[in-house]
Tab-separated table of N, CA and C in Angstrom:
chain	number	residue	atom	x	y	z
V	1	UNK	N	18.043	1.916	8.096
V	1	UNK	CA	18.259	0.860	7.141
V	1	UNK	C	16.926	0.260	6.691
V	2	UNK	N	16.038	0.038	7.654
V	2	UNK	CA	14.734	-0.525	7.318
V	2	UNK	C	13.910	0.461	6.501
V	3	UNK	N	14.027	1.730	6.842
V	3	UNK	CA	13.290	2.745	6.087
V	3	UNK	C	13.766	2.766	4.635
V	4	UNK	N	15.059	2.670	4.428
V	4	UNK	CA	15.585	2.622	3.054
V	4	UNK	C	15.093	1.386	2.318
V	5	UNK	N	15.013	0.272	3.021
V	5	UNK	CA	14.492	-0.959	2.419
V	5	UNK	C	13.064	-0.743	1.927
V	6	UNK	N	12.204	-0.156	2.762
V	6	UNK	CA	10.811	0.051	2.367
V	6	UNK	C	10.681	1.114	1.280
V	7	UNK	N	11.558	2.092	1.291
V	7	UNK	CA	11.541	3.084	0.215
V	7	UNK	C	11.900	2.422	-1.110
V	8	UNK	N	12.901	1.537	-1.099
V	8	UNK	CA	13.280	0.837	-2.332
V	8	UNK	C	12.154	-0.078	-2.813
V	9	UNK	N	11.546	-0.825	-1.899
V	9	UNK	CA	10.439	-1.715	-2.268
V	9	UNK	C	9.282	-0.893	-2.828
V	10	UNK	N	8.965	0.208	-2.181
V	10	UNK	CA	7.860	1.052	-2.638
V	10	UNK	C	8.151	1.674	-3.998
V	11	UNK	N	9.392	2.115	-4.207
V	11	UNK	CA	9.749	2.643	-5.520
V	11	UNK	C	9.593	1.575	-6.595
V	12	UNK	N	9.997	0.358	-6.276
V	12	UNK	CA	9.825	-0.736	-7.249
V	12	UNK	C	8.345	-0.943	-7.572
V	13	UNK	N	7.493	-0.915	-6.558
V	13	UNK	CA	6.060	-1.098	-6.800
V	13	UNK	C	5.470	0.064	-7.587
V	14	UNK	N	5.933	1.282	-7.318
V	14	UNK	CA	5.464	2.440	-8.090
V	14	UNK	C	5.894	2.301	-9.544
V	15	UNK	N	7.129	1.872	-9.776
V	15	UNK	CA	7.595	1.668	-11.153
V	15	UNK	C	6.799	0.577	-11.857
V	16	UNK	N	6.523	-0.507	-11.157
V	16	UNK	CA	5.719	-1.582	-11.746
V	16	UNK	C	4.329	-1.068	-12.087
V	17	UNK	N	3.731	-0.308	-11.175
V	17	UNK	CA	2.369	0.202	-11.381
V	17	UNK	C	2.309	1.196	-12.540
V	18	UNK	N	3.349	2.008	-12.695
V	18	UNK	CA	3.280	3.061	-13.706
V	18	UNK	C	3.870	2.661	-15.048
V	19	UNK	N	4.718	1.632	-15.104
V	19	UNK	CA	5.347	1.271	-16.375
V	19	UNK	C	4.911	-0.087	-16.908
V	20	UNK	N	4.939	-1.108	-16.089
V	20	UNK	CA	4.644	-2.456	-16.574
V	20	UNK	C	3.152	-2.761	-16.652
V	21	UNK	N	2.438	-2.458	-15.603
V	21	UNK	CA	1.025	-2.843	-15.519
V	21	UNK	C	0.165	-2.193	-16.605
V	22	UNK	N	0.337	-0.909	-16.920
V	22	UNK	CA	-0.516	-0.323	-17.970
V	22	UNK	C	-0.339	-0.949	-19.352
V	23	UNK	N	0.786	-1.594	-19.584
V	23	UNK	CA	1.011	-2.170	-20.909
V	23	UNK	C	0.336	-3.528	-21.101
V	24	UNK	N	-0.165	-4.123	-20.038
V	24	UNK	CA	-0.864	-5.417	-20.133
V	24	UNK	C	-2.361	-5.209	-19.931
V	25	UNK	N	-3.186	-5.570	-20.908
V	25	UNK	CA	-4.632	-5.353	-20.796
V	25	UNK	C	-5.264	-6.078	-19.597
V	26	UNK	N	-4.700	-7.208	-19.215
V	26	UNK	CA	-5.237	-7.960	-18.077
V	26	UNK	C	-5.195	-7.141	-16.785
V	27	UNK	N	-4.200	-6.290	-16.658
V	27	UNK	CA	-3.995	-5.510	-15.434
V	27	UNK	C	-4.453	-4.062	-15.564
V	28	UNK	N	-5.299	-3.786	-16.535
V	28	UNK	CA	-5.711	-2.411	-16.805
V	28	UNK	C	-6.390	-1.748	-15.602
V	29	UNK	N	-7.158	-2.488	-14.849
V	29	UNK	CA	-7.912	-1.930	-13.714
V	29	UNK	C	-7.283	-2.341	-12.378
V	30	UNK	N	-5.958	-2.306	-12.294
V	30	UNK	CA	-5.254	-2.746	-11.102
V	30	UNK	C	-5.320	-1.668	-10.025
V	31	UNK	N	-5.238	-2.080	-8.785
V	31	UNK	CA	-5.321	-1.154	-7.648
V	31	UNK	C	-3.954	-0.546	-7.341
V	32	UNK	N	-3.919	0.367	-6.408
V	32	UNK	CA	-2.700	1.041	-5.985
V	32	UNK	C	-1.832	0.055	-5.206
V	33	UNK	N	-0.656	-0.257	-5.721
V	33	UNK	CA	0.207	-1.266	-5.117
V	33	UNK	C	0.851	-0.822	-3.806
V	34	UNK	N	0.744	0.435	-3.468
V	34	UNK	CA	1.299	0.885	-2.191
V	34	UNK	C	0.384	0.557	-1.014
V	35	UNK	N	-0.857	0.216	-1.290
V	35	UNK	CA	-1.794	-0.107	-0.208
V	35	UNK	C	-1.309	-1.296	0.629
V	36	UNK	N	-0.871	-2.410	0.029
V	36	UNK	CA	-0.367	-3.499	0.882
V	36	UNK	C	0.840	-3.103	1.739
V	37	UNK	N	1.703	-2.244	1.201
V	37	UNK	CA	2.864	-1.799	1.991
V	37	UNK	C	2.412	-0.948	3.165
V	38	UNK	N	1.472	-0.055	2.918
V	38	UNK	CA	0.977	0.798	4.000
V	38	UNK	C	0.319	-0.058	5.086
V	39	UNK	N	-0.443	-1.034	4.681
V	39	UNK	CA	-1.091	-1.915	5.653
V	39	UNK	C	-0.046	-2.754	6.390
V	40	UNK	N	0.943	-3.271	5.676
V	40	UNK	CA	2.000	-4.040	6.330
V	40	UNK	C	2.736	-3.173	7.357
V	41	UNK	N	3.080	-1.949	6.974
V	41	UNK	CA	3.761	-1.049	7.903
V	41	UNK	C	2.909	-0.755	9.132
V	42	UNK	N	1.616	-0.574	8.927
V	42	UNK	CA	0.746	-0.255	10.064
V	42	UNK	C	0.549	-1.457	10.981
V	43	UNK	N	0.577	-2.658	10.429
V	43	UNK	CA	0.380	-3.861	11.236
V	43	UNK	C	1.653	-4.330	11.933
V	44	UNK	N	2.788	-4.285	11.243
V	44	UNK	CA	3.968	-5.008	11.719
V	44	UNK	C	5.209	-4.168	12.012
V	45	UNK	N	5.202	-2.904	11.699
V	45	UNK	CA	6.391	-2.092	11.936
V	45	UNK	C	6.062	-0.947	12.895
V	46	UNK	N	7.107	-0.345	13.458
V	46	UNK	CA	6.912	0.743	14.418
V	46	UNK	C	6.486	2.027	13.707
V	47	UNK	N	5.996	2.966	14.494
V	47	UNK	CA	5.597	4.257	13.928
V	47	UNK	C	6.793	5.003	13.347
V	48	UNK	N	7.965	4.831	13.966
V	48	UNK	CA	9.161	5.507	13.462
V	48	UNK	C	9.549	5.026	12.071
V	49	UNK	N	9.208	3.806	11.738
V	49	UNK	CA	9.483	3.301	10.401
V	49	UNK	C	8.323	3.586	9.452
V	50	UNK	N	7.102	3.532	9.950
V	50	UNK	CA	5.930	3.635	9.093
V	50	UNK	C	5.580	5.038	8.646
V	51	UNK	N	5.537	5.958	9.581
V	51	UNK	CA	5.056	7.311	9.274
V	51	UNK	C	5.910	8.021	8.220
V	52	UNK	N	7.253	7.998	8.318
V	52	UNK	CA	8.027	8.685	7.274
V	52	UNK	C	7.799	8.098	5.875
V	53	UNK	N	7.654	6.790	5.796
V	53	UNK	CA	7.452	6.154	4.497
V	53	UNK	C	6.080	6.509	3.935
V	54	UNK	N	5.065	6.504	4.785
V	54	UNK	CA	3.707	6.844	4.351
V	54	UNK	C	3.659	8.292	3.851
V	55	UNK	N	4.262	9.199	4.593
V	55	UNK	CA	4.258	10.612	4.188
V	55	UNK	C	5.061	10.795	2.894
V	56	UNK	N	6.230	10.172	2.820
V	56	UNK	CA	7.075	10.300	1.637
V	56	UNK	C	6.350	9.819	0.387
V	57	UNK	N	5.741	8.638	0.460
V	57	UNK	CA	5.086	8.119	-0.735
V	57	UNK	C	3.733	8.756	-0.996
V	58	UNK	N	3.110	9.328	0.010
V	58	UNK	CA	1.933	10.140	-0.248
V	58	UNK	C	2.290	11.343	-1.103
V	59	UNK	N	3.401	11.989	-0.764
V	59	UNK	CA	3.857	13.137	-1.551
V	59	UNK	C	4.319	12.722	-2.944
V	60	UNK	N	5.000	11.590	-3.047
V	60	UNK	CA	5.445	11.099	-4.359
V	60	UNK	C	4.235	10.819	-5.257
V	61	UNK	N	3.255	10.099	-4.728
V	61	UNK	CA	2.076	9.761	-5.535
V	61	UNK	C	1.271	11.011	-5.896
V	62	UNK	N	1.206	11.975	-4.988
V	62	UNK	CA	0.525	13.229	-5.313
V	62	UNK	C	1.211	13.939	-6.474
V	63	UNK	N	2.524	13.904	-6.507
V	63	UNK	CA	3.225	14.579	-7.592
V	63	UNK	C	3.148	13.782	-8.896
V	64	UNK	N	3.016	12.456	-8.822
V	64	UNK	CA	2.936	11.638	-10.032
V	64	UNK	C	1.546	11.627	-10.664
V	65	UNK	N	0.504	11.708	-9.848
V	65	UNK	CA	-0.848	11.509	-10.382
V	65	UNK	C	-1.389	12.732	-11.102
V	66	UNK	N	-0.860	13.893	-10.824
V	66	UNK	CA	-1.332	15.088	-11.509
V	66	UNK	C	-2.624	15.636	-10.937
V	67	UNK	N	-3.114	15.053	-9.884
V	67	UNK	CA	-4.325	15.530	-9.224
V	67	UNK	C	-3.990	16.583	-8.187
V	68	UNK	N	-4.931	16.885	-7.342
V	68	UNK	CA	-4.685	17.893	-6.316
V	68	UNK	C	-3.665	17.409	-5.291
V	69	UNK	N	-2.783	18.306	-4.902
V	69	UNK	CA	-1.737	17.958	-3.955
V	69	UNK	C	-2.352	17.635	-2.597
V	70	UNK	N	-1.953	16.524	-2.041
V	70	UNK	CA	-2.414	16.121	-0.716
V	70	UNK	C	-3.460	15.030	-0.722
V	71	UNK	N	-4.026	14.706	-1.875
V	71	UNK	CA	-5.090	13.705	-1.926
V	71	UNK	C	-4.568	12.324	-1.527
V	72	UNK	N	-3.485	11.873	-2.149
V	72	UNK	CA	-2.909	10.581	-1.782
V	72	UNK	C	-2.293	10.626	-0.394
V	73	UNK	N	-1.680	11.743	-0.047
V	73	UNK	CA	-1.073	11.885	1.274
V	73	UNK	C	-2.117	11.701	2.369
V	74	UNK	N	-3.242	12.382	2.249
V	74	UNK	CA	-4.308	12.252	3.245
V	74	UNK	C	-4.880	10.836	3.246
V	75	UNK	N	-5.070	10.268	2.060
V	75	UNK	CA	-5.598	8.906	1.968
V	75	UNK	C	-4.666	7.918	2.640
V	76	UNK	N	-3.377	8.029	2.354
V	76	UNK	CA	-2.407	7.101	2.946
V	76	UNK	C	-2.305	7.287	4.460
V	77	UNK	N	-2.334	8.521	4.922
V	77	UNK	CA	-2.239	8.759	6.371
V	77	UNK	C	-3.457	8.182	7.083
V	78	UNK	N	-4.653	8.417	6.552
V	78	UNK	CA	-5.856	7.870	7.183
V	78	UNK	C	-5.875	6.348	7.121
V	79	UNK	N	-5.443	5.792	6.005
V	79	UNK	CA	-5.369	4.336	5.888
V	79	UNK	C	-4.377	3.772	6.902
V	80	UNK	N	-3.225	4.391	7.022
V	80	UNK	CA	-2.220	3.950	7.990
V	80	UNK	C	-2.766	4.044	9.417
V	81	UNK	N	-3.372	5.181	9.734
V	81	UNK	CA	-3.896	5.377	11.094
V	81	UNK	C	-5.025	4.390	11.399
V	82	UNK	N	-5.915	4.188	10.442
V	82	UNK	CA	-7.026	3.256	10.668
V	82	UNK	C	-6.557	1.823	10.833
V	83	UNK	N	-5.619	1.404	10.029
V	83	UNK	CA	-5.104	0.035	10.142
V	83	UNK	C	-4.231	-0.122	11.384
V	84	UNK	N	-3.541	0.932	11.773
V	84	UNK	CA	-2.744	0.892	13.017
V	84	UNK	C	-3.684	0.706	14.212
V	85	UNK	N	-4.789	1.429	14.197
V	85	UNK	CA	-5.779	1.292	15.264
V	85	UNK	C	-6.373	-0.126	15.252
V	86	UNK	N	-6.665	-0.650	14.071
V	86	UNK	CA	-7.207	-2.005	13.939
V	86	UNK	C	-6.231	-3.036	14.480
V	87	UNK	N	-4.936	-2.805	14.275
V	87	UNK	CA	-3.938	-3.777	14.729
V	87	UNK	C	-3.871	-3.863	16.244
V	88	UNK	N	-4.365	-2.853	16.947
V	88	UNK	CA	-4.390	-2.921	18.410
V	88	UNK	C	-5.532	-3.791	18.905
V	89	UNK	N	-6.544	-3.986	18.077
V	89	UNK	CA	-7.734	-4.725	18.493
V	89	UNK	C	-7.707	-6.168	17.997
V	90	UNK	N	-7.325	-6.363	16.736
V	90	UNK	CA	-7.394	-7.684	16.107
V	90	UNK	C	-6.016	-8.322	15.993
V	91	UNK	N	-5.994	-9.634	15.853
V	91	UNK	CA	-4.755	-10.385	15.639
V	91	UNK	C	-4.324	-10.193	14.182
V	92	UNK	N	-3.236	-9.471	13.977
V	92	UNK	CA	-2.862	-9.078	12.625
V	92	UNK	C	-2.098	-10.143	11.853
V	93	UNK	N	-1.772	-11.255	12.461
V	93	UNK	CA	-1.051	-12.301	11.754
V	93	UNK	C	-1.941	-13.196	10.923
V	94	UNK	N	-3.233	-13.024	11.022
V	94	UNK	CA	-4.185	-13.866	10.308
V	94	UNK	C	-4.176	-13.562	8.812
V	95	UNK	N	-4.086	-14.604	8.009
V	95	UNK	CA	-4.114	-14.451	6.558
V	95	UNK	C	-5.436	-13.836	6.096
V	96	UNK	N	-6.519	-14.244	6.728
V	96	UNK	CA	-7.840	-13.718	6.367
V	96	UNK	C	-7.904	-12.222	6.656
V	97	UNK	N	-7.391	-11.802	7.812
V	97	UNK	CA	-7.408	-10.380	8.152
V	97	UNK	C	-6.556	-9.572	7.168
V	98	UNK	N	-5.411	-10.107	6.786
V	98	UNK	CA	-4.565	-9.397	5.819
V	98	UNK	C	-5.284	-9.231	4.491
V	99	UNK	N	-5.964	-10.280	4.058
V	99	UNK	CA	-6.710	-10.226	2.802
V	99	UNK	C	-7.822	-9.188	2.872
V	100	UNK	N	-8.590	-9.227	3.945
V	100	UNK	CA	-9.697	-8.281	4.121
V	100	UNK	C	-9.161	-6.853	4.278
V	101	UNK	N	-8.038	-6.698	4.979
V	101	UNK	CA	-7.472	-5.364	5.188
V	101	UNK	C	-7.062	-4.717	3.869
V	102	UNK	N	-6.468	-5.482	2.977
V	102	UNK	CA	-6.083	-4.920	1.681
V	102	UNK	C	-7.326	-4.537	0.884
V	103	UNK	N	-8.344	-5.378	0.914
V	103	UNK	CA	-9.591	-5.054	0.209
V	103	UNK	C	-10.240	-3.801	0.801
V	104	UNK	N	-10.242	-3.692	2.116
V	104	UNK	CA	-10.793	-2.488	2.771
V	104	UNK	C	-9.966	-1.263	2.389
V	105	UNK	N	-8.646	-1.420	2.317
V	105	UNK	CA	-7.790	-0.311	1.903
V	105	UNK	C	-8.103	0.160	0.494
V	106	UNK	N	-8.346	-0.778	-0.405
V	106	UNK	CA	-8.697	-0.427	-1.780
V	106	UNK	C	-10.047	0.295	-1.808
V	107	UNK	N	-11.020	-0.225	-1.094
V	107	UNK	CA	-12.341	0.411	-1.035
V	107	UNK	C	-12.231	1.812	-0.429
V	108	UNK	N	-11.418	1.946	0.615
V	108	UNK	CA	-11.236	3.257	1.246
V	108	UNK	C	-10.636	4.256	0.256
V	109	UNK	N	-9.594	3.847	-0.464
V	109	UNK	CA	-8.974	4.757	-1.422
V	109	UNK	C	-9.947	5.139	-2.536
V	110	UNK	N	-10.690	4.175	-3.044
V	110	UNK	CA	-11.679	4.462	-4.090
V	110	UNK	C	-12.750	5.411	-3.560
V	111	UNK	N	-13.191	5.195	-2.335
V	111	UNK	CA	-14.205	6.064	-1.726
V	111	UNK	C	-13.696	7.493	-1.603
V	112	UNK	N	-12.460	7.651	-1.161
V	112	UNK	CA	-11.888	8.996	-1.034
V	112	UNK	C	-11.783	9.659	-2.406
V	113	UNK	N	-11.307	8.917	-3.400
V	113	UNK	CA	-11.159	9.493	-4.739
V	113	UNK	C	-12.511	9.857	-5.353
V	114	UNK	N	-13.498	8.965	-5.223
V	114	UNK	CA	-14.839	9.286	-5.749
V	114	UNK	C	-15.487	10.419	-4.962
V	115	UNK	N	-15.261	10.437	-3.658
V	115	UNK	CA	-15.789	11.533	-2.836
V	115	UNK	C	-15.188	12.865	-3.236
V	116	UNK	N	-13.905	12.856	-3.512
V	116	UNK	CA	-13.257	14.081	-3.953
V	116	UNK	C	-13.792	14.522	-5.310
V	117	UNK	N	-13.988	13.550	-6.210
V	117	UNK	CA	-14.557	13.893	-7.517
V	117	UNK	C	-15.950	14.480	-7.357
V	118	UNK	N	-16.750	13.911	-6.472
V	118	UNK	CA	-18.107	14.415	-6.249
V	118	UNK	C	-18.073	15.814	-5.638
V	119	UNK	N	-17.102	16.073	-4.764
V	119	UNK	CA	-16.977	17.388	-4.141
V	119	UNK	C	-16.487	18.422	-5.141
V	120	UNK	N	-15.536	18.003	-5.988
V	120	UNK	CA	-14.943	18.925	-6.947
V	120	UNK	C	-15.924	19.299	-8.056
V	121	UNK	N	-16.641	18.307	-8.539
V	121	UNK	CA	-17.578	18.540	-9.639
V	121	UNK	C	-18.907	17.865	-9.301
V	122	UNK	N	-19.746	18.509	-8.481
V	122	UNK	CA	-21.000	17.880	-8.065
V	122	UNK	C	-21.944	17.553	-9.214
V	123	UNK	N	-21.833	18.268	-10.314
V	123	UNK	CA	-22.739	17.996	-11.439
V	123	UNK	C	-22.242	16.844	-12.314
V	124	UNK	N	-20.991	16.446	-12.130
V	124	UNK	CA	-20.444	15.345	-12.931
V	124	UNK	C	-21.021	14.019	-12.440
V	125	UNK	N	-21.161	13.098	-13.353
V	125	UNK	CA	-21.696	11.791	-12.979
V	125	UNK	C	-20.546	10.796	-12.787
V	126	UNK	N	-20.854	9.747	-12.065
V	126	UNK	CA	-19.875	8.688	-11.850
V	126	UNK	C	-19.682	7.962	-13.179
V	127	UNK	N	-18.441	7.640	-13.527
V	127	UNK	CA	-18.210	6.929	-14.799
V	127	UNK	C	-19.014	5.634	-14.873
V	128	UNK	N	-19.416	5.274	-16.085
V	128	UNK	CA	-20.279	4.103	-16.269
V	128	UNK	C	-19.616	2.806	-15.848
V	129	UNK	N	-18.318	2.708	-16.046
V	129	UNK	CA	-17.637	1.466	-15.684
V	129	UNK	C	-17.038	1.505	-14.281
V	130	UNK	N	-17.485	2.436	-13.443
V	130	UNK	CA	-16.927	2.576	-12.095
V	130	UNK	C	-17.164	1.326	-11.251
V	131	UNK	N	-18.347	0.754	-11.334
V	131	UNK	CA	-18.653	-0.445	-10.536
V	131	UNK	C	-17.754	-1.601	-10.972
V	132	UNK	N	-17.592	-1.753	-12.278
V	132	UNK	CA	-16.725	-2.811	-12.799
V	132	UNK	C	-15.277	-2.602	-12.330
V	133	UNK	N	-14.819	-1.367	-12.381
V	133	UNK	CA	-13.462	-1.050	-11.947
V	133	UNK	C	-13.279	-1.352	-10.463
V	134	UNK	N	-14.242	-0.952	-9.643
V	134	UNK	CA	-14.163	-1.205	-8.199
V	134	UNK	C	-14.125	-2.699	-7.913
V	135	UNK	N	-14.989	-3.456	-8.563
V	135	UNK	CA	-15.032	-4.906	-8.346
V	135	UNK	C	-13.717	-5.554	-8.777
V	136	UNK	N	-13.201	-5.155	-9.934
V	136	UNK	CA	-11.925	-5.715	-10.400
V	136	UNK	C	-10.772	-5.360	-9.465
V	137	UNK	N	-10.753	-4.134	-8.972
V	137	UNK	CA	-9.681	-3.750	-8.060
V	137	UNK	C	-9.769	-4.520	-6.744
V	138	UNK	N	-10.970	-4.730	-6.252
V	138	UNK	CA	-11.128	-5.513	-5.026
V	138	UNK	C	-10.707	-6.956	-5.262
V	139	UNK	N	-11.073	-7.518	-6.394
V	139	UNK	CA	-10.666	-8.889	-6.706
V	139	UNK	C	-9.142	-8.996	-6.795
V	140	UNK	N	-8.512	-8.061	-7.486
V	140	UNK	CA	-7.059	-8.067	-7.565
V	140	UNK	C	-6.447	-7.921	-6.174
V	141	UNK	N	-7.024	-7.076	-5.349
V	141	UNK	CA	-6.504	-6.876	-3.991
V	141	UNK	C	-6.616	-8.148	-3.164
V	142	UNK	N	-7.732	-8.851	-3.302
V	142	UNK	CA	-7.913	-10.096	-2.553
V	142	UNK	C	-6.908	-11.161	-2.980
V	143	UNK	N	-6.548	-11.166	-4.254
V	143	UNK	CA	-5.627	-12.184	-4.770
V	143	UNK	C	-4.165	-11.810	-4.520
V	144	UNK	N	-3.796	-10.569	-4.831
V	144	UNK	CA	-2.376	-10.206	-4.790
V	144	UNK	C	-1.922	-9.525	-3.509
V	145	UNK	N	-2.828	-8.897	-2.778
V	145	UNK	CA	-2.441	-8.169	-1.562
V	145	UNK	C	-1.702	-9.019	-0.542
V	146	UNK	N	-2.282	-10.156	-0.128
V	146	UNK	CA	-1.573	-10.996	0.839
V	146	UNK	C	-0.260	-11.557	0.287
V	147	UNK	N	-0.219	-11.807	-1.016
V	147	UNK	CA	1.014	-12.295	-1.630
V	147	UNK	C	2.111	-11.232	-1.546
V	148	UNK	N	1.761	-9.994	-1.839
V	148	UNK	CA	2.733	-8.897	-1.731
V	148	UNK	C	3.211	-8.764	-0.297
V	149	UNK	N	2.292	-8.853	0.658
V	149	UNK	CA	2.690	-8.737	2.065
V	149	UNK	C	3.548	-9.907	2.512
V	150	UNK	N	3.281	-11.108	2.012
V	150	UNK	CA	4.108	-12.270	2.353
V	150	UNK	C	5.524	-12.095	1.805
V	151	UNK	N	5.643	-11.566	0.607
V	151	UNK	CA	6.968	-11.317	0.025
V	151	UNK	C	7.707	-10.257	0.831
V	152	UNK	N	7.009	-9.212	1.234
V	152	UNK	CA	7.630	-8.162	2.032
V	152	UNK	C	8.072	-8.726	3.388
V	153	UNK	N	7.239	-9.552	3.999
V	153	UNK	CA	7.599	-10.153	5.286
V	153	UNK	C	8.840	-11.040	5.140
V	154	UNK	N	8.888	-11.851	4.079
V	154	UNK	CA	10.056	-12.691	3.842
V	154	UNK	C	11.309	-11.836	3.657
V	155	UNK	N	11.205	-10.785	2.847
V	155	UNK	CA	12.349	-9.910	2.599
V	155	UNK	C	12.779	-9.198	3.885
V	156	UNK	N	11.823	-8.815	4.714
V	156	UNK	CA	12.150	-8.169	5.992
V	156	UNK	C	12.913	-9.135	6.895
V	157	UNK	N	12.502	-10.392	6.929
V	157	UNK	CA	13.216	-11.392	7.730
V	157	UNK	C	14.631	-11.589	7.207
V	158	UNK	N	14.801	-11.616	5.879
V	158	UNK	CA	16.136	-11.754	5.302
V	158	UNK	C	17.004	-10.548	5.659
V	159	UNK	N	16.419	-9.363	5.630
V	159	UNK	CA	17.144	-8.150	5.997
V	159	UNK	C	17.551	-8.205	7.467
V	160	UNK	N	16.658	-8.657	8.329
V	160	UNK	CA	16.976	-8.770	9.757
V	160	UNK	C	18.099	-9.776	9.993
V	161	UNK	N	18.056	-10.917	9.291
V	161	UNK	CA	19.130	-11.906	9.420
V	161	UNK	C	20.460	-11.344	8.936
V	162	UNK	N	20.435	-10.653	7.819
V	162	UNK	CA	21.640	-10.049	7.274
V	162	UNK	C	22.206	-9.010	8.244
V	163	UNK	N	21.338	-8.195	8.817
V	163	UNK	CA	21.755	-7.170	9.767
V	163	UNK	C	22.333	-7.809	11.029
V	164	UNK	N	21.736	-8.901	11.484
V	164	UNK	CA	22.237	-9.609	12.656
V	164	UNK	C	23.636	-10.166	12.396
V	165	UNK	N	23.856	-10.725	11.215
V	165	UNK	CA	25.181	-11.256	10.862
V	165	UNK	C	26.235	-10.163	10.813
V	166	UNK	N	25.865	-9.030	10.237
V	166	UNK	CA	26.828	-7.924	10.120
V	166	UNK	C	27.220	-7.405	11.501
V	167	UNK	N	26.227	-7.161	12.345
V	167	UNK	CA	26.523	-6.600	13.654
V	167	UNK	C	27.040	-7.629	14.643
V	168	UNK	N	26.857	-8.914	14.370
V	168	UNK	CA	27.411	-9.961	15.224
V	168	UNK	C	28.928	-10.019	15.075
V	169	UNK	N	29.428	-9.666	13.886
V	169	UNK	CA	30.874	-9.699	13.645
V	169	UNK	C	31.586	-8.511	14.257
V	170	UNK	N	30.879	-7.482	14.642
V	170	UNK	CA	31.527	-6.280	15.195
V	170	UNK	C	31.917	-6.464	16.594
């Protein structure tokens, strides 16, 4: 049930990222909206809930982006594993840590994508507006990442309460 909940939330974020956000110039350089979900799953949910969702949406994003198959999948798996490891060391309930984690996730994804571009075409140069894009994506991540995670946490609590009510009547 929880896995279906996260799949629905992730599909909604993918739809927002691919349909609504590109039509608004203000959000032209927005980051990957699945990063906060991956970080939330790695910090607050079990591996049985997190890993299938990360793999599923890695494959979905690989098929949507038109790039090489496995690029998003590998990025999401490494991001999930790294944040899962971080959650064993640091207190993950901190608002500051959540904010920094989303920004680190955005930087990690950009690094992997630029690294892949450099590996694929070593003679190609980095786009001129790459620094501006990276800065804007980090700024958006710092502002919206914790908000997205707070909404997901609230919705998860509502789902848990609803599930408790249903099974309490049985």
